[in-house]
PDB file of C-alpha atoms in Angstrom:
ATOM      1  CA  UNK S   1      92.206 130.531 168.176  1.00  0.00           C
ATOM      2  CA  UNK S   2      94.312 127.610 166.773  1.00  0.00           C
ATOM      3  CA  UNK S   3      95.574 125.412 169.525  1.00  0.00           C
ATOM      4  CA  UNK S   4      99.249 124.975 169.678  1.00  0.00           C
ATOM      5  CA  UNK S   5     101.453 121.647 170.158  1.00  0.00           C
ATOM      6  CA  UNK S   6     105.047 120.826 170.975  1.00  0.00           C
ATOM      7  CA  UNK S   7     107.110 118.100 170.835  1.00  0.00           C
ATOM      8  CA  UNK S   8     110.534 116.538 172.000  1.00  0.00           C
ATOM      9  CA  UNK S   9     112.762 114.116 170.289  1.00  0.00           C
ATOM     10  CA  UNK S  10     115.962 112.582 172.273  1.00  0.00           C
ATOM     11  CA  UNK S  11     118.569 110.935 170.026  1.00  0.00           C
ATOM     12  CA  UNK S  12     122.237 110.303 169.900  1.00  0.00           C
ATOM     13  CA  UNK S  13     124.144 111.491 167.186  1.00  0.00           C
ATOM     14  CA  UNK S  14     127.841 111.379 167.093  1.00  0.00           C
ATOM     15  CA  UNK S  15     129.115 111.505 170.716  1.00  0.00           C
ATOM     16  CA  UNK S  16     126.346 113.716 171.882  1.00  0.00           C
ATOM     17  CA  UNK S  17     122.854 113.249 172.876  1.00  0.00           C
ATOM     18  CA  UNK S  18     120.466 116.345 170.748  1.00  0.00           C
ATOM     19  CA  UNK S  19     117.279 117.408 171.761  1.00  0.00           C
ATOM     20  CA  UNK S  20     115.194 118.908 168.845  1.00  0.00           C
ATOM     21  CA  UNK S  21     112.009 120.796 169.923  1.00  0.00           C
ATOM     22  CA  UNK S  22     109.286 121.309 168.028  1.00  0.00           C
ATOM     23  CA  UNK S  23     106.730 123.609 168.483  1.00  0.00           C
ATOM     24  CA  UNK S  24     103.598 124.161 166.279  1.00  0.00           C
ATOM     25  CA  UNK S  25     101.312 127.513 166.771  1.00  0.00           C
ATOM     26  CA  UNK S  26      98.659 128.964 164.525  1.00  0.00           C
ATOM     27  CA  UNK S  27      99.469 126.511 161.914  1.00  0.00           C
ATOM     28  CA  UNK S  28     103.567 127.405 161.327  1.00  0.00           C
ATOM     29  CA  UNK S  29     106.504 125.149 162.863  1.00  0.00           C
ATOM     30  CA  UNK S  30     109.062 125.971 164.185  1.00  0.00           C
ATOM     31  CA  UNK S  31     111.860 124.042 165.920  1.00  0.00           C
ATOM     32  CA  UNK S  32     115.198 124.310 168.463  1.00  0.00           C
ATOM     33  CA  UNK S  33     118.228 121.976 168.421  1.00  0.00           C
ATOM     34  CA  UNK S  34     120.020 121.520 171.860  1.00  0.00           C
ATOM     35  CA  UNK S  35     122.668 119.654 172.460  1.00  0.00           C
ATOM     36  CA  UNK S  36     122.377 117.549 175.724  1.00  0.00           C
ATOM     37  CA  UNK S  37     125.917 116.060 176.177  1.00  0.00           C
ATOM     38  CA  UNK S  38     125.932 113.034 178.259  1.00  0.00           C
ATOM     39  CA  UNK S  39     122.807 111.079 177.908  1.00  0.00           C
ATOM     40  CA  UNK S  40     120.449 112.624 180.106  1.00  0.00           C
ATOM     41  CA  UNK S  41     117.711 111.494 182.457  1.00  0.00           C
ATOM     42  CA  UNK S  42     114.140 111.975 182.242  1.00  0.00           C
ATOM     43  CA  UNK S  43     114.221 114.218 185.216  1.00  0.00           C
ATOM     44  CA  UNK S  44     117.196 115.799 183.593  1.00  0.00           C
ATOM     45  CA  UNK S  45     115.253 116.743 180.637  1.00  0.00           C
ATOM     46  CA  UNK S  46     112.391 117.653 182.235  1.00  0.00           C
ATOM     47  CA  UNK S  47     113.837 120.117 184.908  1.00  0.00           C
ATOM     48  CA  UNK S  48     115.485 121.500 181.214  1.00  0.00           C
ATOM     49  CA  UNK S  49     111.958 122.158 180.217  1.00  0.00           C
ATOM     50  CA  UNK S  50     110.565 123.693 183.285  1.00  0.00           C
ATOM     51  CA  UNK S  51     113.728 126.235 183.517  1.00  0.00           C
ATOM     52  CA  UNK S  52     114.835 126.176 179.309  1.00  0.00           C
ATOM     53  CA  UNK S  53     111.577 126.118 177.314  1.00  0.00           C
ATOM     54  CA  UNK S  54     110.934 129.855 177.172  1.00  0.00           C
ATOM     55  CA  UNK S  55     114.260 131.372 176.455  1.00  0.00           C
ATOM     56  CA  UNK S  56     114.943 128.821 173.829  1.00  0.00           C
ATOM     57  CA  UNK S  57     115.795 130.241 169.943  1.00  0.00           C
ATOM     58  CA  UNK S  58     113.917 128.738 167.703  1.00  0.00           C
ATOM     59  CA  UNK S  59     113.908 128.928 163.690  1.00  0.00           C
ATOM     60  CA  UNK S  60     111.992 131.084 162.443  1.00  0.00           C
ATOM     61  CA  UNK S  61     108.414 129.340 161.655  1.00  0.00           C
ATOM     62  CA  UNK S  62     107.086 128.032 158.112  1.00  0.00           C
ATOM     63  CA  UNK S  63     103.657 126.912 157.058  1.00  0.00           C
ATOM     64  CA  UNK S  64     102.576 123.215 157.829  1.00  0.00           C
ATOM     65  CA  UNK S  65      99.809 120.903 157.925  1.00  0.00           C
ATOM     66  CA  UNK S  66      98.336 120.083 160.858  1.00  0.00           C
ATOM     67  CA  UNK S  67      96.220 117.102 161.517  1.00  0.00           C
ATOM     68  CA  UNK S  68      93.847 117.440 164.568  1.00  0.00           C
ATOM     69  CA  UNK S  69      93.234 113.761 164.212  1.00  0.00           C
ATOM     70  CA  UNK S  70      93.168 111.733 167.615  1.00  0.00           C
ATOM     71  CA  UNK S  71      94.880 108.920 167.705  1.00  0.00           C
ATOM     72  CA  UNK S  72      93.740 105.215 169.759  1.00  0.00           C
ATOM     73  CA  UNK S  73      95.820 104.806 172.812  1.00  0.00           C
ATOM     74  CA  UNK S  74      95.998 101.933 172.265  1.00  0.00           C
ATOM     75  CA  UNK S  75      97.707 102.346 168.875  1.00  0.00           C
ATOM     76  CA  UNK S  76      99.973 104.740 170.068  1.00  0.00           C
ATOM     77  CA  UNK S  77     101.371 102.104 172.533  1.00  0.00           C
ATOM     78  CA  UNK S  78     101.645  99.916 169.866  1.00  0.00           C
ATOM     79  CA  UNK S  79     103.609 102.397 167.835  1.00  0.00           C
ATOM     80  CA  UNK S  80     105.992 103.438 170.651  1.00  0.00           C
ATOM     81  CA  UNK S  81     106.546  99.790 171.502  1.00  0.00           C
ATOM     82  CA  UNK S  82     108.004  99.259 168.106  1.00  0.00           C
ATOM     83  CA  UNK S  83     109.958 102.332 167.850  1.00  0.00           C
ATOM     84  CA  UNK S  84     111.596 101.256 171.083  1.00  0.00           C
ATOM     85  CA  UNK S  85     111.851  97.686 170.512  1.00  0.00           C
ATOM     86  CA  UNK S  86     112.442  97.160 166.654  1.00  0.00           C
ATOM     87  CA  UNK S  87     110.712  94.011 165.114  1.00  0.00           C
ATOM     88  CA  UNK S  88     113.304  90.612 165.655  1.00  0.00           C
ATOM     89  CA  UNK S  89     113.087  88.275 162.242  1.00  0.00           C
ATOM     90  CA  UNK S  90     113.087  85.317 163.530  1.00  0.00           C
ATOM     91  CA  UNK S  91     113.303  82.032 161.795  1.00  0.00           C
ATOM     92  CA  UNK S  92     109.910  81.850 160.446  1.00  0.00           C
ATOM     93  CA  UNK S  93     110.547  85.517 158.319  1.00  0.00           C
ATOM     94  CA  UNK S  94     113.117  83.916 155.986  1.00  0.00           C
ATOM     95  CA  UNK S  95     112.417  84.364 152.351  1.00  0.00           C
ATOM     96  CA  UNK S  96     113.676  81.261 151.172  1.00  0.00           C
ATOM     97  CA  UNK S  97     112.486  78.338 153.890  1.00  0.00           C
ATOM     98  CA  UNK S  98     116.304  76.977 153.444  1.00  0.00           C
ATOM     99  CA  UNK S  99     118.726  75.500 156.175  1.00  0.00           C
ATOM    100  CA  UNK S 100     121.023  77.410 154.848  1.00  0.00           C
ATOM    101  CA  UNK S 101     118.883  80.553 155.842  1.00  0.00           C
ATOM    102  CA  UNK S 102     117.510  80.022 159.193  1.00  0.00           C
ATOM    103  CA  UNK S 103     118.372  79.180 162.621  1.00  0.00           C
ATOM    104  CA  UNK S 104     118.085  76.407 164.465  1.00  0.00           C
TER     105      UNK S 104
END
């Protein structure tokens, strides 16, 4: 018996914040869209969860690849750090080491 994983991903698009769920069982995906309104809370989204997940429609599921690699924790922090705070160039990135390029 394959273990199964699922996954949430919050973004904005247009005026609305969309949830897409993704669930992965026995080696198919599958996945919801839901459309959250407002931007909502973490407790907002997780009471949606505990009362939402199982009555949910989701596509109808396709064949995938599935890692069952682990990942470092400490890598994943890393990762989520720069997806939530994206990389600043500074004035020591410029291409050209001009005045006209960089700040000071």
């Amino acid at each position: 018996m394959d273990r199964g994983k699922a996954g949430l991903t919050v973004f904005f698009e247009g005026p609305f914040w969309v949830g897409v769920f993704e669930r992965i069982e026995d080696g198919k995906l599958s996945v919801c869209r839901v459309v959250f309104g407002s931007e909502p809370r973490d407790y907002e989204v997780w009471e949606f969860i505990l009362k939402n997940y199982y009555s949910l429609k989701f596509s109808p599921a396709v064949e995938t690849a599935v890692k069952d690699g682990r990942v470092n924790p400490k890598r994943r922090q890393r990762e989520a750090g720069r997806q939530t705070y994206p990389s600043f160039a500074g004035p020591g990135s410029c291409a050209t080491n001009t005045a006209s390029c960089c700040f000071r």
